[in-house]
Amino acid sequence: MMLIRYLSQIGRYFLMLKEIFNKQTKWPVMKSLILKEIDDLIIDSLGIVCFISFFIGGVVAIQTALNLTNPLIPKYLIGFATRQSVILEFAPTFISVIMAGKMGSYITSSIGTMRVTEQIDALEVMGVNSLNYLVFPKIVALLMYPFVIGISMFLGVFGGWLACAYGGFSTSEDFIQGAQMEFIPFHITYAFIKTLIFAMLLATIPSFHGYYMKGGALEVGKASTVSFVWTSVCIILFNYILTQLLLG
C-alpha cells in the first residue's frame, strides 16, 4: 500500500513538471515574478552561504592539518585536500542540503499558504495556469544557483587558506601550492552539473508539496518539514548517481 502511494506521488510529480511548461503566463507579468524570486531565493541566500562556506573551509583545513602528523607527509597536501573537499562535495552537496531547509521551507510554506487561503483556486478561476505562474519563476531564478555555489567554492578555499596560514598549520606558499596541484578542470564542470540538477530539485519538490497539500495552517508546517526531508533525500541520491556517472 505504501509503495503504491509513493508511486502515485512520483507520477503526480512528473505530471506537475509537464503542466508547469503549458500555457505560459504573459512575459511582462512573468518578468516581475522572476525578479522577485531571484531576490527571495538567490540574493537572500548569499549571506548564510558565505558564512557557512568560509568557516567550513577553515575547519576542513585545520582538521586535515591536525591529522597530518607524520613529518614525511608534505604540508601542501592540506591545500590539496581542502580544495578537493570543497569543490567536489562540500559546496555543491552540503550547501544544497542546507538550502533545502532554507529555500525549500520558504517555497513550500508560501505556496501552501496560497492553497489554504484559496488564492490558487482564484488563479485557476481567472484562467491562469497556476503551476506556471507559481513554479516556473522559481525554476528560472534557480538557474542562477551555480553562481551561489561558485561563491561558496571560492570562500571555502579562501577560509581554508586563512585558517592554515594564520593558524600556523602551514605556510601560505605551501597551501597555495597544494590548492593548485594536479587541478582537473572537469571537477568544476562536474560540480556545476550537479548544482543545476540540485537547483531543479530545490525548485520543484518543495513546490509540489506546497501545491498539493490539504488542510489548514498546521498542515503547511508539516508540508514544509516533509518537503525538506524529501528534497534532502533526492539531493543525496542524485549526488551518488551523478558521481557514479561523471567520475566513476
Tab-separated table of C-alpha atoms in Angstrom:
chain	number	residue	atom	x	y	z
A	1	MET	CA	0.000	0.000	0.000
A	2	MET	CA	2.845	2.371	0.921
A	3	LEU	CA	4.646	1.559	-2.359
A	4	ILE	CA	1.519	2.351	-4.401
A	5	ARG	CA	1.164	5.679	-2.582
A	6	TYR	CA	4.789	6.604	-3.294
A	7	LEU	CA	4.455	5.607	-6.968
A	8	SER	CA	1.281	7.673	-7.205
A	9	GLN	CA	3.091	10.706	-5.738
A	10	ILE	CA	6.043	10.271	-8.135
A	11	GLY	CA	3.625	10.056	-11.088
A	12	ARG	CA	1.813	13.181	-9.899
A	13	TYR	CA	5.175	14.991	-9.552
A	14	PHE	CA	6.096	14.265	-13.204
A	15	LEU	CA	2.633	15.321	-14.385
A	16	MET	CA	3.168	18.569	-12.457
A	17	LEU	CA	6.502	19.117	-14.275
A	18	LYS	CA	4.705	18.748	-17.611
A	19	GLU	CA	1.960	21.167	-16.582
A	20	ILE	CA	4.464	23.843	-15.461
A	21	PHE	CA	5.533	24.426	-19.073
A	22	ASN	CA	1.997	24.550	-20.527
A	23	LYS	CA	0.010	27.749	-21.125
A	24	GLN	CA	2.738	30.297	-20.289
A	25	THR	CA	1.946	33.459	-18.319
A	26	LYS	CA	2.460	36.720	-20.271
A	27	TRP	CA	6.078	37.925	-20.254
A	28	PRO	CA	5.571	41.350	-18.520
A	29	VAL	CA	3.959	39.553	-15.556
A	30	MET	CA	6.458	36.663	-15.631
A	31	LYS	CA	9.460	39.022	-15.671
A	32	SER	CA	8.428	40.708	-12.418
A	33	LEU	CA	7.759	37.281	-10.830
A	34	ILE	CA	11.224	36.001	-11.873
A	35	LEU	CA	12.970	39.104	-10.494
A	36	LYS	CA	11.100	38.714	-7.184
A	37	GLU	CA	12.118	35.027	-6.950
A	38	ILE	CA	15.779	35.876	-7.708
A	39	ASP	CA	15.683	38.344	-4.823
A	40	ASP	CA	13.918	35.936	-2.427
A	41	LEU	CA	15.766	32.719	-3.311
A	42	ILE	CA	19.226	33.740	-4.565
A	43	ILE	CA	20.136	37.146	-3.096
A	44	ASP	CA	18.668	36.362	0.344
A	45	SER	CA	20.658	33.093	0.489
A	46	LEU	CA	24.074	34.654	-0.145
A	47	GLY	CA	24.655	35.697	3.479
A	48	ILE	CA	24.192	32.255	5.052
A	49	VAL	CA	26.083	30.541	2.185
A	50	CYS	CA	29.084	32.891	2.546
A	51	PHE	CA	29.175	32.489	6.337
A	52	ILE	CA	28.964	28.670	6.290
A	53	SER	CA	31.394	28.235	3.361
A	54	PHE	CA	34.110	30.422	4.886
A	55	PHE	CA	34.140	28.697	8.271
A	56	ILE	CA	33.661	25.130	6.997
A	57	GLY	CA	36.599	25.678	4.603
A	58	GLY	CA	38.667	26.746	7.607
A	59	VAL	CA	37.551	23.705	9.635
A	60	VAL	CA	38.398	21.306	6.769
A	61	ALA	CA	41.897	22.799	6.504
A	62	ILE	CA	42.502	22.636	10.282
A	63	GLN	CA	41.195	19.039	10.554
A	64	THR	CA	43.425	17.979	7.651
A	65	ALA	CA	46.448	19.725	9.180
A	66	LEU	CA	45.869	18.109	12.588
A	67	ASN	CA	45.671	14.639	11.013
A	68	LEU	CA	48.924	15.021	9.046
A	69	THR	CA	51.108	14.051	12.000
A	70	ASN	CA	53.803	12.214	10.001
A	71	PRO	CA	56.673	14.645	9.275
A	72	LEU	CA	57.317	12.882	5.946
A	73	ILE	CA	53.904	13.977	4.582
A	74	PRO	CA	54.291	17.346	2.803
A	75	LYS	CA	52.304	20.293	4.182
A	76	TYR	CA	50.989	21.278	0.736
A	77	LEU	CA	48.582	18.329	0.970
A	78	ILE	CA	46.472	20.484	3.312
A	79	GLY	CA	45.676	22.872	0.427
A	80	PHE	CA	45.078	19.953	-1.943
A	81	ALA	CA	42.667	18.190	0.436
A	82	THR	CA	40.794	21.424	1.218
A	83	ARG	CA	40.337	22.250	-2.477
A	84	GLN	CA	39.125	18.744	-3.361
A	85	SER	CA	36.720	18.558	-0.399
A	86	VAL	CA	35.213	21.984	-1.026
A	87	ILE	CA	34.863	21.771	-4.835
A	88	LEU	CA	33.747	18.150	-5.167
A	89	GLU	CA	31.402	17.703	-2.227
A	90	PHE	CA	31.027	20.477	0.301
A	91	ALA	CA	29.999	23.396	-1.944
A	92	PRO	CA	27.568	21.631	-4.323
A	93	THR	CA	26.059	18.994	-1.989
A	94	PHE	CA	26.322	20.227	1.610
A	95	ILE	CA	25.170	23.750	0.715
A	96	SER	CA	22.272	22.304	-1.339
A	97	VAL	CA	21.066	20.286	1.674
A	98	ILE	CA	21.173	23.485	3.779
A	99	MET	CA	19.290	25.319	1.007
A	100	ALA	CA	16.674	22.543	1.042
A	101	GLY	CA	15.907	23.776	4.546
A	102	LYS	CA	16.049	27.492	3.779
A	103	MET	CA	14.670	27.757	0.222
A	104	GLY	CA	12.549	24.602	0.439
A	105	SER	CA	10.686	25.652	3.580
A	106	TYR	CA	10.078	29.126	2.128
A	107	ILE	CA	8.738	27.751	-1.181
A	108	THR	CA	6.502	25.122	0.450
A	109	SER	CA	5.085	27.488	3.057
A	110	SER	CA	4.426	30.328	0.562
A	111	ILE	CA	2.641	28.069	-1.958
A	112	GLY	CA	0.922	26.086	0.821
A	113	THR	CA	-0.427	29.291	2.362
A	114	MET	CA	-1.815	30.277	-1.048
A	115	ARG	CA	-3.513	26.859	-1.256
A	116	VAL	CA	-5.013	27.209	2.260
A	117	THR	CA	-6.280	30.756	1.577
A	118	GLU	CA	-7.722	29.635	-1.809
A	119	GLN	CA	-5.557	32.063	-3.824
A	120	ILE	CA	-4.538	29.200	-6.137
A	121	ASP	CA	-8.240	28.438	-6.790
A	122	ALA	CA	-8.735	32.129	-7.619
A	123	LEU	CA	-5.879	31.985	-10.172
A	124	GLU	CA	-7.467	28.914	-11.799
A	125	VAL	CA	-10.866	30.641	-11.964
A	126	MET	CA	-9.221	33.596	-13.768
A	127	GLY	CA	-7.859	31.178	-16.396
A	128	VAL	CA	-4.237	31.398	-15.220
A	129	ASN	CA	-2.084	28.258	-15.244
A	130	SER	CA	-1.293	28.398	-11.519
A	131	LEU	CA	1.626	25.935	-11.756
A	132	ASN	CA	3.315	28.011	-14.450
A	133	TYR	CA	2.597	31.216	-12.534
A	134	LEU	CA	3.943	29.916	-9.220
A	135	VAL	CA	6.678	27.368	-10.054
A	136	PHE	CA	8.184	28.435	-13.409
A	137	PRO	CA	9.685	31.702	-11.986
A	138	LYS	CA	11.360	29.669	-9.224
A	139	ILE	CA	12.935	27.296	-11.779
A	140	VAL	CA	14.254	30.252	-13.833
A	141	ALA	CA	15.537	32.042	-10.701
A	142	LEU	CA	17.397	28.929	-9.564
A	143	LEU	CA	19.283	28.782	-12.875
A	144	MET	CA	21.461	31.344	-11.042
A	145	TYR	CA	22.140	28.815	-8.268
A	146	PRO	CA	25.571	27.807	-9.736
A	147	PHE	CA	26.609	31.444	-9.131
A	148	VAL	CA	25.915	30.924	-5.396
A	149	ILE	CA	27.877	27.648	-5.404
A	150	GLY	CA	30.792	29.335	-7.240
A	151	ILE	CA	31.000	31.892	-4.412
A	152	SER	CA	30.798	29.034	-1.893
A	153	MET	CA	33.749	27.249	-3.564
A	154	PHE	CA	35.891	30.387	-3.528
A	155	LEU	CA	35.107	31.259	0.096
A	156	GLY	CA	35.626	27.651	1.233
A	157	VAL	CA	39.165	27.532	-0.190
A	158	PHE	CA	39.836	31.116	0.970
A	159	GLY	CA	38.691	30.263	4.507
A	160	GLY	CA	40.949	27.203	4.471
A	161	TRP	CA	43.917	29.332	3.366
A	162	LEU	CA	43.332	31.927	6.106
A	163	ALA	CA	42.890	29.281	8.818
A	164	CYS	CA	46.007	27.446	7.672
A	165	ALA	CA	48.311	30.407	7.097
A	166	TYR	CA	47.318	32.474	10.145
A	167	GLY	CA	46.720	29.489	12.438
A	168	GLY	CA	50.320	28.364	11.986
A	169	PHE	CA	49.443	24.969	10.462
A	170	SER	CA	51.479	25.566	7.282
A	171	THR	CA	52.871	28.422	5.227
A	172	SER	CA	50.763	30.385	2.784
A	173	GLU	CA	53.010	29.214	-0.094
A	174	ASP	CA	52.518	25.531	0.810
A	175	PHE	CA	48.739	25.886	0.952
A	176	ILE	CA	48.564	27.715	-2.407
A	177	GLN	CA	50.890	25.133	-3.987
A	178	GLY	CA	48.598	22.339	-2.769
A	179	ALA	CA	45.457	24.179	-3.923
A	180	GLN	CA	46.937	24.473	-7.435
A	181	MET	CA	48.453	20.970	-7.573
A	182	GLU	CA	47.037	18.459	-10.105
A	183	PHE	CA	43.966	20.596	-10.699
A	184	ILE	CA	41.433	18.895	-13.011
A	185	PRO	CA	39.123	21.479	-14.691
A	186	PHE	CA	36.410	18.830	-15.207
A	187	HIS	CA	35.859	18.760	-11.428
A	188	ILE	CA	34.413	22.284	-11.677
A	189	THR	CA	32.175	21.174	-14.575
A	190	TYR	CA	31.078	18.133	-12.547
A	191	ALA	CA	30.228	20.352	-9.560
A	192	PHE	CA	28.157	22.749	-11.699
A	193	ILE	CA	26.301	19.890	-13.457
A	194	LYS	CA	25.340	18.575	-10.004
A	195	THR	CA	24.380	22.080	-8.927
A	196	LEU	CA	21.950	22.572	-11.843
A	197	ILE	CA	20.259	19.215	-11.113
A	198	PHE	CA	20.013	20.133	-7.415
A	199	ALA	CA	18.586	23.556	-8.368
A	200	MET	CA	15.780	21.822	-10.303
A	201	LEU	CA	15.052	19.605	-7.277
A	202	LEU	CA	15.120	22.631	-4.930
A	203	ALA	CA	12.589	24.467	-7.107
A	204	THR	CA	10.158	21.629	-7.869
A	205	ILE	CA	9.967	19.236	-4.879
A	206	PRO	CA	9.059	21.931	-2.279
A	207	SER	CA	6.619	23.444	-4.826
A	208	PHE	CA	4.999	20.026	-5.260
A	209	HIS	CA	4.465	19.588	-1.510
A	210	GLY	CA	3.097	23.114	-1.143
A	211	TYR	CA	0.814	22.947	-4.184
A	212	TYR	CA	-0.829	19.602	-3.407
A	213	MET	CA	-1.126	19.959	0.381
A	214	LYS	CA	-4.527	19.691	2.046
A	215	GLY	CA	-5.732	21.112	5.337
A	216	GLY	CA	-5.062	24.309	7.245
A	217	ALA	CA	-2.209	26.286	8.777
A	218	LEU	CA	-0.893	23.315	10.790
A	219	GLU	CA	-0.578	21.216	7.637
A	220	VAL	CA	1.522	23.982	5.998
A	221	GLY	CA	4.163	23.424	8.699
A	222	LYS	CA	4.004	19.650	8.240
A	223	ALA	CA	4.300	20.009	4.455
A	224	SER	CA	7.419	22.201	4.913
A	225	THR	CA	9.049	19.503	7.058
A	226	VAL	CA	8.159	16.705	4.616
A	227	SER	CA	9.417	18.734	1.644
A	228	PHE	CA	12.760	19.349	3.401
A	229	VAL	CA	13.185	15.630	4.107
A	230	TRP	CA	12.348	14.523	0.551
A	231	THR	CA	14.415	17.277	-1.100
A	232	SER	CA	17.425	16.272	1.028
A	233	VAL	CA	16.913	12.572	0.235
A	234	CYS	CA	16.688	13.297	-3.512
A	235	ILE	CA	19.771	15.562	-3.435
A	236	ILE	CA	21.863	12.863	-1.720
A	237	LEU	CA	20.511	10.135	-4.043
A	238	PHE	CA	21.208	12.185	-7.192
A	239	ASN	CA	24.623	13.091	-5.769
A	240	TYR	CA	25.506	9.381	-5.661
A	241	ILE	CA	24.119	8.694	-9.153
A	242	LEU	CA	25.826	11.722	-10.783
A	243	THR	CA	29.156	10.970	-9.078
A	244	GLN	CA	28.994	7.399	-10.383
A	245	LEU	CA	28.092	8.579	-13.905
A	246	LEU	CA	30.502	11.525	-14.205
A	247	LEU	CA	33.507	10.402	-12.161
A	248	GLY	CA	33.078	6.617	-11.946
